[in-house]
mmCIF file of C-alpha atoms in Angstrom:
data_model
loop_
_atom_site.group_PDB
_atom_site.id
_atom_site.type_symbol
_atom_site.label_atom_id
_atom_site.label_comp_id
_atom_site.label_asym_id
_atom_site.label_seq_id
_atom_site.Cartn_x
_atom_site.Cartn_y
_atom_site.Cartn_z
ATOM 1 C CA MET A 336 41.584 112.028 114.140
ATOM 2 C CA SER A 337 44.235 112.217 116.856
ATOM 3 C CA ALA A 338 45.437 108.669 116.108
ATOM 4 C CA CYS A 339 45.575 109.326 112.351
ATOM 5 C CA LEU A 340 47.620 112.464 112.889
ATOM 6 C CA GLY A 341 49.936 110.638 115.271
ATOM 7 C CA TYR A 342 50.467 107.772 112.834
ATOM 8 C CA LEU A 343 51.168 110.206 109.998
ATOM 9 C CA CYS A 344 53.755 112.123 112.010
ATOM 10 C CA ALA A 345 55.275 108.832 113.180
ATOM 11 C CA ALA A 346 55.630 107.644 109.588
ATOM 12 C CA VAL A 347 57.392 110.871 108.604
ATOM 13 C CA ALA A 348 59.739 110.582 111.587
ATOM 14 C CA ALA A 349 60.486 106.930 110.775
ATOM 15 C CA LEU A 350 61.680 107.941 107.306
ATOM 16 C CA SER A 351 64.093 110.434 108.811
ATOM 17 C CA SER A 352 67.799 109.632 108.719
ATOM 18 C CA ARG A 353 68.428 111.039 112.187
ATOM 19 C CA PRO A 354 69.813 108.643 114.826
ATOM 20 C CA ARG A 355 66.766 109.050 117.078
ATOM 21 C CA GLY A 356 64.246 108.715 114.265
ATOM 22 C CA ARG A 357 62.761 105.480 115.600
ATOM 23 C CA ALA A 358 62.411 106.805 119.135
ATOM 24 C CA VAL A 359 60.694 109.974 117.924
ATOM 25 C CA SER A 360 58.422 107.930 115.666
ATOM 26 C CA VAL A 361 57.280 105.661 118.503
ATOM 27 C CA CYS A 362 56.705 108.620 120.832
ATOM 28 C CA LEU A 363 54.595 110.411 118.239
ATOM 29 C CA ALA A 364 52.506 107.291 117.634
ATOM 30 C CA LEU A 365 51.971 106.773 121.366
ATOM 31 C CA GLY A 366 51.075 110.402 121.888
ATOM 32 C CA GLY A 367 48.566 110.542 119.053
ATOM 33 C CA ALA A 368 46.973 107.113 119.472
ATOM 34 C CA VAL A 369 47.134 106.620 123.244
ATOM 35 C CA VAL A 370 47.924 109.658 125.401
ATOM 36 C CA VAL A 371 45.764 112.333 123.770
ATOM 37 C CA PRO A 372 42.636 110.159 123.203
ATOM 38 C CA PHE A 373 42.949 108.607 126.653
ATOM 39 C CA VAL A 374 43.103 111.944 128.465
ATOM 40 C CA LEU A 375 40.248 113.416 126.420
ATOM 41 C CA LEU A 376 37.980 110.398 126.938
ATOM 42 C CA VAL A 377 38.695 110.257 130.656
ATOM 43 C CA LEU A 378 38.116 113.979 131.199
ATOM 44 C CA THR A 379 34.838 113.881 129.263
ATOM 45 C CA GLY A 380 33.685 110.679 131.003
ATOM 46 C CA THR A 381 33.312 108.795 127.712
ATOM 47 C CA ALA A 382 33.846 105.052 127.994
ATOM 48 C CA GLN A 383 32.323 101.705 127.198
ATOM 49 C CA SER A 384 29.832 100.264 129.648
ATOM 50 C CA GLU A 385 32.270 97.766 131.182
ATOM 51 C CA VAL A 386 34.269 100.599 132.733
ATOM 52 C CA GLY A 387 31.241 101.592 134.793
ATOM 53 C CA VAL A 388 30.646 97.946 135.693
ATOM 54 C CA VAL A 389 34.190 97.594 137.036
ATOM 55 C CA GLU A 390 33.944 100.825 139.017
ATOM 56 C CA ARG A 391 30.588 99.774 140.478
ATOM 57 C CA SER A 392 32.007 96.396 141.451
ATOM 58 C CA GLY A 393 34.760 98.164 143.392
ATOM 59 C CA LEU A 394 32.176 100.219 145.274
ATOM 60 C CA LEU A 395 30.090 97.122 146.031
ATOM 61 C CA THR A 396 33.168 95.302 147.276
ATOM 62 C CA LEU A 397 33.828 98.056 149.795
ATOM 63 C CA ARG A 398 30.208 98.068 150.946
ATOM 64 C CA GLN A 399 29.307 94.376 151.051
ATOM 65 C CA ALA A 400 32.611 92.513 150.448
ATOM 66 C CA THR A 401 31.310 91.090 147.157
ATOM 67 C CA PRO A 402 30.985 92.776 143.742
ATOM 68 C CA TYR A 403 27.637 91.189 142.804
ATOM 69 C CA LEU A 404 24.176 92.639 143.255
ATOM 70 C CA PRO A 405 21.827 89.997 144.652
ATOM 71 C CA ASP A 406 18.973 90.890 142.287
ATOM 72 C CA PRO A 407 20.024 92.904 139.191
ATOM 73 C CA HIS A 408 17.171 94.495 137.249
ATOM 74 C CA THR A 409 19.002 95.527 134.070
ATOM 75 C CA VAL A 410 21.958 94.316 132.024
ATOM 76 C CA GLY A 411 24.020 97.232 133.295
ATOM 77 C CA GLU A 412 23.709 95.910 136.867
ATOM 78 C CA VAL A 413 25.224 92.541 135.971
ATOM 79 C CA THR A 414 28.906 91.973 136.838
ATOM 80 C CA PRO A 415 30.241 89.313 134.434
ATOM 81 C CA TYR A 416 33.728 89.309 135.969
ATOM 82 C CA LEU A 417 35.319 87.358 138.780
ATOM 83 C CA PRO A 418 35.990 89.210 142.067
ATOM 84 C CA GLY A 419 39.572 90.166 141.200
ATOM 85 C CA MET A 420 38.399 92.658 138.583
ATOM 86 C CA ALA A 421 36.901 94.806 141.345
ATOM 87 C CA VAL A 422 40.424 95.866 142.357
ATOM 88 C CA PHE A 423 40.535 98.235 139.386
ATOM 89 C CA GLY A 424 37.305 99.862 140.558
ATOM 90 C CA LEU A 425 38.501 100.542 144.092
ATOM 91 C CA PRO A 426 40.206 103.893 143.264
ATOM 92 C CA ARG A 427 36.884 105.283 142.036
ATOM 93 C CA ALA A 428 35.132 104.028 145.154
ATOM 94 C CA VAL A 429 37.733 105.684 147.392
ATOM 95 C CA LEU A 430 38.352 108.949 145.513
ATOM 96 C CA GLY A 431 34.873 109.593 144.169
ATOM 97 C CA GLU A 432 34.117 111.698 141.103
ATOM 98 C CA SER A 433 34.253 115.239 142.428
ATOM 99 C CA GLY A 434 37.202 117.205 141.109
ATOM 100 C CA LEU A 435 39.489 116.928 138.127
ATOM 101 C CA LEU A 436 42.285 114.932 139.769
ATOM 102 C CA PRO A 437 40.035 112.398 141.563
ATOM 103 C CA GLY A 438 38.081 111.954 138.338
ATOM 104 C CA LEU A 439 41.276 111.163 136.467
ATOM 105 C CA LEU A 440 42.921 108.986 139.110
ATOM 106 C CA GLY A 441 39.700 107.136 139.870
ATOM 107 C CA ASP A 442 39.090 105.979 136.305
ATOM 108 C CA ALA A 443 39.433 102.200 136.048
ATOM 109 C CA ARG A 444 41.039 102.473 132.605
ATOM 110 C CA LEU A 445 44.068 104.194 134.092
ATOM 111 C CA TRP A 446 44.804 101.340 136.482
ATOM 112 C CA CYS A 447 44.073 98.705 133.854
ATOM 113 C CA ALA A 448 46.680 100.382 131.636
ATOM 114 C CA VAL A 449 49.143 100.607 134.527
ATOM 115 C CA ALA A 450 48.703 96.898 135.261
ATOM 116 C CA PHE A 451 49.183 95.961 131.600
ATOM 117 C CA LEU A 452 52.304 98.065 131.106
ATOM 118 C CA GLY A 453 53.685 96.910 134.454
ATOM 119 C CA CYS A 454 53.285 93.282 133.392
ATOM 120 C CA LEU A 455 55.121 93.998 130.128
ATOM 121 C CA TRP A 456 57.970 95.610 132.046
ATOM 122 C CA ALA A 457 58.187 92.687 134.479
ATOM 123 C CA ALA A 458 58.057 90.170 131.634
ATOM 124 C CA ARG A 459 60.954 91.886 129.829
ATOM 125 C CA ARG A 460 63.028 91.789 133.003
ATOM 126 C CA ALA A 461 62.195 88.136 133.569
ATOM 127 C CA ILE A 462 63.152 87.183 130.027
ATOM 128 C CA ARG A 463 66.441 89.072 130.107
ATOM 129 C CA ARG A 464 67.333 87.558 133.478
ATOM 130 C CA PRO A 465 69.336 84.296 133.450
ATOM 131 C CA ALA A 466 67.209 81.220 134.107
ATOM 132 C CA GLY A 467 69.439 79.706 136.762
ATOM 133 C CA GLY A 468 73.090 80.523 136.203
ATOM 134 C CA PRO A 469 75.523 79.575 133.474
ATOM 135 C CA SER A 470 74.654 76.751 131.186
ATOM 136 C CA ALA A 471 76.217 73.372 131.785
ATOM 137 C CA ILE A 472 77.431 73.435 128.207
ATOM 138 C CA GLY A 473 79.395 76.440 127.170
ATOM 139 C CA GLY A 474 78.800 78.495 130.310
ATOM 140 C CA GLY A 475 79.067 81.795 128.434
ATOM 141 C CA PRO A 476 76.603 84.670 128.571
ATOM 142 C CA SER A 477 75.132 83.712 125.237
ATOM 143 C CA ALA A 478 73.959 80.449 126.752
ATOM 144 C CA VAL A 479 71.337 82.227 128.832
ATOM 145 C CA GLY A 480 70.477 85.038 126.472
ATOM 146 C CA GLY A 481 72.119 87.719 128.552
ATOM 147 C CA GLY A 482 75.134 88.470 126.402
ATOM 148 C CA PRO A 483 75.916 91.574 124.465
ATOM 149 C CA SER A 484 73.697 90.574 121.572
ATOM 150 C CA ALA A 485 70.679 90.375 123.850
ATOM 151 C CA VAL A 486 71.487 93.682 125.481
ATOM 152 C CA GLY A 487 72.122 95.345 122.152
ATOM 153 C CA GLY A 488 68.732 94.267 120.862
ATOM 154 C CA GLY A 489 66.937 95.545 123.949
ATOM 155 C CA ALA A 490 66.423 99.044 122.562
ATOM 156 C CA SER A 491 65.066 97.727 119.261
ATOM 157 C CA ARG A 492 62.649 95.433 121.074
ATOM 158 C CA GLY A 493 61.567 98.292 123.300
ATOM 159 C CA TYR A 494 60.752 100.399 120.243
ATOM 160 C CA ALA A 495 58.851 97.462 118.740
ATOM 161 C CA VAL A 496 56.781 96.981 121.899
ATOM 162 C CA GLY A 497 56.035 100.706 122.035
ATOM 163 C CA ALA A 498 54.910 100.682 118.419
ATOM 164 C CA PHE A 499 52.640 97.720 119.089
ATOM 165 C CA VAL A 500 51.081 99.453 122.108
ATOM 166 C CA ALA A 501 50.365 102.415 119.820
ATOM 167 C CA SER A 502 48.712 100.147 117.241
ATOM 168 C CA PRO A 503 44.891 99.966 117.109
ATOM 169 C CA ALA A 504 44.937 96.414 118.548
ATOM 170 C CA VAL A 505 46.093 97.794 121.921
ATOM 171 C CA ALA A 506 45.509 101.554 121.780
ATOM 172 C CA LEU A 507 41.774 101.328 121.060
ATOM 173 C CA PRO A 508 40.816 99.030 123.974
ATOM 174 C CA LEU A 509 43.242 100.878 126.250
ATOM 175 C CA CYS A 510 41.443 104.170 125.630
ATOM 176 C CA VAL A 511 37.800 103.097 125.559
ATOM 177 C CA SER A 512 37.655 100.071 127.853
ATOM 178 C CA GLY A 513 40.861 98.476 129.052
ATOM 179 C CA VAL A 514 39.335 95.664 131.121
ATOM 180 C CA ASP A 515 40.979 92.908 129.042
ATOM 181 C CA LEU A 516 44.448 94.436 129.195
ATOM 182 C CA PRO A 517 45.294 93.365 132.782
ATOM 183 C CA LEU A 518 44.240 89.834 131.867
ATOM 184 C CA THR A 519 46.463 89.877 128.778
ATOM 185 C CA GLY A 520 49.419 91.281 130.681
ATOM 186 C CA LEU A 521 49.151 88.771 133.523
ATOM 187 C CA LEU A 522 48.865 85.821 131.129
ATOM 188 C CA PHE A 523 51.923 86.974 129.216
ATOM 189 C CA LEU A 524 53.824 87.509 132.463
ATOM 190 C CA ALA A 525 52.902 84.001 133.648
ATOM 191 C CA LEU A 526 54.205 82.453 130.420
ATOM 192 C CA ALA A 527 57.403 84.505 130.675
ATOM 193 C CA PHE A 528 58.013 83.257 134.231
ATOM 194 C CA ALA A 529 57.283 79.695 133.163
ATOM 195 C CA ALA A 530 59.765 79.978 130.293
ATOM 196 C CA ARG A 531 62.421 81.110 132.807
ATOM 197 C CA ARG A 532 61.723 78.186 135.186
ATOM 198 C CA ARG A 533 60.125 80.262 137.956
ATOM 199 C CA PRO A 534 57.102 78.172 139.003
ATOM 200 C CA VAL A 535 56.025 80.184 142.041
ATOM 201 C CA ALA A 536 56.087 83.501 140.189
ATOM 202 C CA ALA A 537 54.243 81.931 137.241
ATOM 203 C CA GLY A 538 51.642 80.485 139.594
ATOM 204 C CA LEU A 539 51.053 83.839 141.288
ATOM 205 C CA ALA A 540 50.592 85.592 137.949
ATOM 206 C CA LEU A 541 48.182 82.859 136.854
ATOM 207 C CA ALA A 542 46.205 83.155 140.092
ATOM 208 C CA ALA A 543 45.833 86.908 139.598
ATOM 209 C CA ALA A 544 44.698 86.405 135.983
ATOM 210 C CA CYS A 545 42.286 83.591 136.858
ATOM 211 C CA SER A 546 40.637 85.781 139.495
ATOM 212 C CA LEU A 547 39.751 88.374 136.818
ATOM 213 C CA LYS A 548 38.018 86.221 134.185
ATOM 214 C CA TRP A 549 37.401 82.516 133.874
ATOM 215 C CA THR A 550 38.586 82.685 130.269
ATOM 216 C CA ALA A 551 42.114 82.768 131.747
ATOM 217 C CA TRP A 552 41.795 79.275 133.210
ATOM 218 C CA PRO A 553 43.078 77.424 130.093
ATOM 219 C CA ALA A 554 46.380 79.264 130.532
ATOM 220 C CA VAL A 555 47.114 77.126 133.598
ATOM 221 C CA ALA A 556 47.456 74.002 131.439
ATOM 222 C CA VAL A 557 49.759 75.768 128.959
ATOM 223 C CA ALA A 558 52.013 77.245 131.655
ATOM 224 C CA VAL A 559 52.196 73.945 133.546
ATOM 225 C CA THR A 560 53.305 72.024 130.444
ATOM 226 C CA LEU A 561 55.918 74.703 129.741
ATOM 227 C CA LEU A 562 57.186 74.408 133.326
ATOM 228 C CA ALA A 563 57.317 70.630 132.986
ATOM 229 C CA HIS A 564 59.435 70.962 129.846
ATOM 230 C CA HIS A 565 61.973 73.286 131.458
ATOM 231 C CA GLY A 566 61.917 72.326 135.149
ATOM 232 C CA GLY A 567 60.447 68.841 135.321
ATOM 233 C CA THR A 568 57.429 67.451 137.130
ATOM 234 C CA ARG A 569 58.262 69.097 140.444
ATOM 235 C CA ALA A 570 58.278 72.605 138.979
ATOM 236 C CA ALA A 571 55.041 71.914 137.105
ATOM 237 C CA VAL A 572 53.314 70.704 140.276
ATOM 238 C CA ARG A 573 54.519 73.733 142.245
ATOM 239 C CA GLY A 574 53.260 76.128 139.611
ATOM 240 C CA ALA A 575 49.887 74.374 139.367
ATOM 241 C CA VAL A 576 49.404 74.302 143.145
ATOM 242 C CA VAL A 577 50.216 78.006 143.503
ATOM 243 C CA ALA A 578 47.940 78.926 140.585
ATOM 244 C CA VAL A 579 44.946 76.869 141.714
ATOM 245 C CA GLY A 580 45.392 77.664 145.396
ATOM 246 C CA GLY A 581 45.785 81.386 144.769
ATOM 247 C CA THR A 582 42.703 81.475 142.553
ATOM 248 C CA VAL A 583 40.636 79.708 145.188
ATOM 249 C CA LEU A 584 41.777 82.135 147.892
ATOM 250 C CA LEU A 585 40.895 85.155 145.752
ATOM 251 C CA VAL A 586 37.515 83.900 144.534
ATOM 252 C CA LEU A 587 36.286 81.924 147.541
ATOM 253 C CA PRO A 588 35.127 84.861 149.742
ATOM 254 C CA SER A 589 32.721 86.168 147.096
ATOM 255 C CA ALA A 590 31.660 82.618 146.233
ATOM 256 C CA LEU A 591 30.679 82.037 149.856
ATOM 257 C CA LEU A 592 28.950 85.407 150.302
ATOM 258 C CA SER A 593 26.977 85.353 147.036
ATOM 259 C CA PRO A 594 27.177 81.946 145.335
ATOM 260 C CA GLY A 595 23.973 82.327 143.325
ATOM 261 C CA PRO A 596 24.701 85.768 141.835
ATOM 262 C CA LEU A 597 28.273 84.720 141.035
ATOM 263 C CA VAL A 598 27.148 81.672 139.055
ATOM 264 C CA GLN A 599 24.363 83.548 137.276
ATOM 265 C CA GLN A 600 26.352 86.648 136.397
ATOM 266 C CA VAL A 601 29.832 85.223 135.772
ATOM 267 C CA PHE A 602 29.070 81.903 134.075
ATOM 268 C CA ALA A 603 25.439 81.811 132.900
ATOM 269 C CA PHE A 604 25.166 85.380 131.605
ATOM 270 C CA PRO A 605 28.244 85.363 129.270
ATOM 271 C CA THR A 606 27.141 82.056 127.725
ATOM 272 C CA GLY A 607 23.634 83.284 126.961
ATOM 273 C CA ARG A 608 21.873 81.316 129.736
ATOM 274 C CA GLY A 609 21.280 84.135 132.205
ATOM 275 C CA PRO A 610 18.116 86.151 132.848
ATOM 276 C CA PHE A 611 19.387 88.924 130.539
ATOM 277 C CA GLU A 612 20.615 88.725 126.978
ATOM 278 C CA THR A 613 24.334 89.326 126.721
ATOM 279 C CA PRO A 614 25.451 92.220 124.482
ATOM 280 C CA ALA A 615 28.268 90.018 123.153
ATOM 281 C CA ALA A 616 26.417 88.936 120.018
ATOM 282 C CA SER A 617 28.879 89.031 117.137
ATOM 283 C CA PRO A 618 27.997 86.570 114.328
ATOM 284 C CA LEU A 619 30.683 84.044 115.208
ATOM 285 C CA PRO A 620 30.173 80.306 114.565
ATOM 286 C CA GLY A 621 29.199 79.462 118.132
ATOM 287 C CA ARG A 622 26.720 82.315 118.294
ATOM 288 C CA LEU A 623 25.125 81.312 114.990
ATOM 289 C CA LEU A 624 24.678 77.772 116.293
ATOM 290 C CA ALA A 625 23.202 78.975 119.576
ATOM 291 C CA ASP A 626 20.651 81.122 117.711
ATOM 292 C CA LEU A 627 19.086 77.937 116.292
ATOM 293 C CA GLY A 628 17.474 77.188 119.649
ATOM 294 C CA PRO A 629 18.206 74.884 122.606
ATOM 295 C CA VAL A 630 19.580 72.166 120.334
ATOM 296 C CA GLY A 631 21.887 74.659 118.646
ATOM 297 C CA TRP A 632 23.114 75.929 122.016
ATOM 298 C CA TYR A 633 24.033 72.444 123.157
ATOM 299 C CA ALA A 634 25.662 71.785 119.792
ATOM 300 C CA ALA A 635 27.780 74.921 120.216
ATOM 301 C CA VAL A 636 28.833 73.796 123.687
ATOM 302 C CA ALA A 637 29.695 70.326 122.374
ATOM 303 C CA VAL A 638 31.827 71.759 119.572
ATOM 304 C CA LEU A 639 33.481 74.110 122.067
ATOM 305 C CA LEU A 640 34.356 71.232 124.395
ATOM 306 C CA ALA A 641 35.687 69.200 121.466
ATOM 307 C CA GLY A 642 37.909 72.094 120.412
ATOM 308 C CA GLY A 643 39.189 72.529 123.957
ATOM 309 C CA LEU A 644 39.919 68.798 124.199
ATOM 310 C CA ALA A 645 41.867 68.930 120.938
ATOM 311 C CA VAL A 646 44.038 71.781 122.230
ATOM 312 C CA PHE A 647 44.609 69.905 125.507
ATOM 313 C CA VAL A 648 45.682 66.762 123.646
ATOM 314 C CA SER A 649 48.107 68.858 121.603
ATOM 315 C CA LEU A 650 49.743 69.971 124.861
ATOM 316 C CA LEU A 651 50.380 66.328 125.756
ATOM 317 C CA VAL A 652 51.503 65.224 122.316
ATOM 318 C CA ARG A 653 53.680 68.221 121.528
ATOM 319 C CA PRO A 654 54.186 70.437 124.594
ATOM 320 C CA PRO A 655 55.416 74.010 124.112
ATOM 321 C CA HIS A 656 59.162 74.472 124.552
ATOM 322 C CA ASP A 657 59.599 78.248 124.793
ATOM 323 C CA LEU A 658 57.713 81.497 125.260
ATOM 324 C CA VAL A 659 56.704 81.849 121.618
ATOM 325 C CA SER A 660 55.356 78.317 121.255
ATOM 326 C CA ALA A 661 53.482 78.593 124.579
ATOM 327 C CA ALA A 662 51.918 81.916 123.617
ATOM 328 C CA ASP A 663 50.931 80.495 120.237
ATOM 329 C CA ARG A 664 49.290 77.453 121.837
ATOM 330 C CA LEU A 665 47.379 79.594 124.318
ATOM 331 C CA ALA A 666 46.360 81.947 121.493
ATOM 332 C CA VAL A 667 45.003 79.001 119.495
ATOM 333 C CA GLY A 668 43.045 77.763 122.491
ATOM 334 C CA LEU A 669 41.545 81.180 123.169
ATOM 335 C CA CYS A 670 40.639 81.633 119.503
ATOM 336 C CA VAL A 671 38.832 78.276 119.554
ATOM 337 C CA ALA A 672 36.986 79.309 122.722
ATOM 338 C CA PHE A 673 35.960 82.729 121.426
ATOM 339 C CA LEU A 674 34.910 81.461 117.996
ATOM 340 C CA LEU A 675 32.888 78.489 119.237
ATOM 341 C CA ALA A 676 31.381 79.951 122.410
ATOM 342 C CA PRO A 677 27.575 80.440 122.374
ATOM 343 C CA ALA A 678 28.131 84.173 122.842
ATOM 344 C CA GLY A 679 31.095 86.336 121.935
ATOM 345 C CA ARG A 680 32.346 89.350 120.059
ATOM 346 C CA PHE A 681 35.082 90.051 117.556
ATOM 347 C CA GLY A 682 36.928 92.238 120.045
ATOM 348 C CA TYR A 683 37.772 89.204 122.185
ATOM 349 C CA LEU A 684 40.177 88.029 119.470
ATOM 350 C CA ALA A 685 42.488 90.942 120.299
ATOM 351 C CA LEU A 686 43.641 89.010 123.389
ATOM 352 C CA PRO A 687 45.185 86.006 121.572
ATOM 353 C CA VAL A 688 46.606 88.270 118.861
ATOM 354 C CA THR A 689 48.293 90.424 121.500
ATOM 355 C CA LEU A 690 49.769 87.390 123.257
ATOM 356 C CA ALA A 691 51.240 85.984 120.050
ATOM 357 C CA VAL A 692 52.721 89.329 118.952
ATOM 358 C CA LEU A 693 54.162 90.216 122.361
ATOM 359 C CA ALA A 694 55.873 86.840 122.620
ATOM 360 C CA ARG A 695 57.779 87.596 119.437
ATOM 361 C CA LEU A 696 58.535 91.216 120.270
ATOM 362 C CA VAL A 697 59.642 90.654 123.859
ATOM 363 C CA GLY A 698 60.826 87.063 123.888
ATOM 364 C CA GLY A 699 62.136 86.667 120.374
ATOM 365 C CA ALA A 700 62.599 83.424 118.523
ATOM 366 C CA HIS A 701 64.172 80.397 120.166
ATOM 367 C CA ARG A 702 67.893 80.238 119.463
ATOM 368 C CA LYS A 703 70.123 77.211 119.643
ATOM 369 C CA GLU A 704 73.539 77.164 121.266
ATOM 370 C CA PRO A 705 76.348 78.376 119.004
ATOM 371 C CA ALA A 706 78.670 75.574 117.937
ATOM 372 C CA HIS A 707 81.810 77.340 119.172
ATOM 373 C CA ASP A 708 80.504 77.381 122.742
ATOM 374 C CA LEU A 709 80.241 73.595 122.980
ATOM 375 C CA VAL A 710 82.772 71.881 125.224
ATOM 376 C CA VAL A 711 83.377 68.187 124.545
ATOM 377 C CA ARG A 712 84.834 66.080 127.315
ATOM 378 C CA THR A 713 86.357 62.634 126.736
ATOM 379 C CA SER A 714 87.353 59.926 129.165
ATOM 380 C CA ARG A 715 90.931 59.681 127.874
ATOM 381 C CA PRO A 716 93.179 62.108 125.976
ATOM 382 C CA VAL A 717 93.058 62.013 122.227
ATOM 383 C CA ARG A 718 96.459 61.346 120.644
ATOM 384 C CA PRO A 719 97.310 63.202 117.455
ATOM 385 C CA ALA A 720 97.421 61.063 114.348
ATOM 386 C CA PRO A 721 100.938 60.311 113.063
ATOM 387 C CA VAL A 722 102.067 62.380 110.150
ATOM 388 C CA PRO A 723 102.881 60.166 107.165
ATOM 389 C CA ALA A 724 106.434 60.406 105.922
ATOM 390 C CA ALA A 725 107.081 61.981 102.592
ATOM 391 C CA ARG A 726 107.315 59.586 99.642
ATOM 392 C CA GLY A 727 110.821 58.379 99.172
ATOM 393 C CA ALA A 728 112.014 59.341 102.663
ATOM 394 C CA ARG A 729 113.857 56.711 104.766
#
């Protein structure tokens, strides 16, 4: 009801002829679809089950340095996330639940939203920042995307991003769950850094994302190929080393303390091979194959691996060249994974959709250099052609 009212008021404001009509429209949509439902759900303690799982993993991390119970008895005691996700549960473990302010500040959804919005802000700054000084050809501000046209379109893009955050694709998971939003934000930030030829920053963002969920691991291949296109082999190797090394450092402590529970809860449980049946049971193609029995499960895995191999080959044959093409390729890979996995749900598809839309709203389409900025150098001066004499002149 709150979202419907907010959208209705936003539509009326958008039709207004006032100069600030768009800003008012976006604010009304955000207030009705995000702020009001979020505050009400947090204050009443209403959330999806994964919010409690993240908050429990933060408490377990403080107590035993690993977020996994050694012997879970119910599905609710299983932690299907990598150790990095426990960071968003630490505020609840520290503040507790007594009191209005601790209850609000300790909710994991709040910090998931903060991480997502912070990644969007950092990605916008990275994209608007020059990628290494003036271009060798032209040298003007338009060569790096930092000229007046880029600055002038910043407000419009900001309104577009705000409207997308208020849309159901982002507002609904932000209010009721939010655990996939930090992953989405970090993946988008990594691609933005890779598009701006910043391999270390891209590798750090990838390491943070890969320590949350293993579904982020395919993004390493996409970001590395994008780095190779813009910065060469050296930049690609640096980004890959930082990403893989950072992921190992973040995951290794829990892997050493509880290797069995990590494998069972993080890898076996989401694929339908754990001791408990996963609640992710949407009738997607991979799930329908897995329901046919052991042979169907292996068939689903084989099709999944074939789809992943096809996406990987596409990276080699036609590597992405900018933020939009990289986000699209990663979105295709994630869609293949979610559709063909032995277990999944329709809500997972919001991640690739969000990546593809944000790339267009924040990064924009790839633009070629304007012809008037080109500077042509020759080895010797060009002499003007002689002017023919008028007919009959001597």
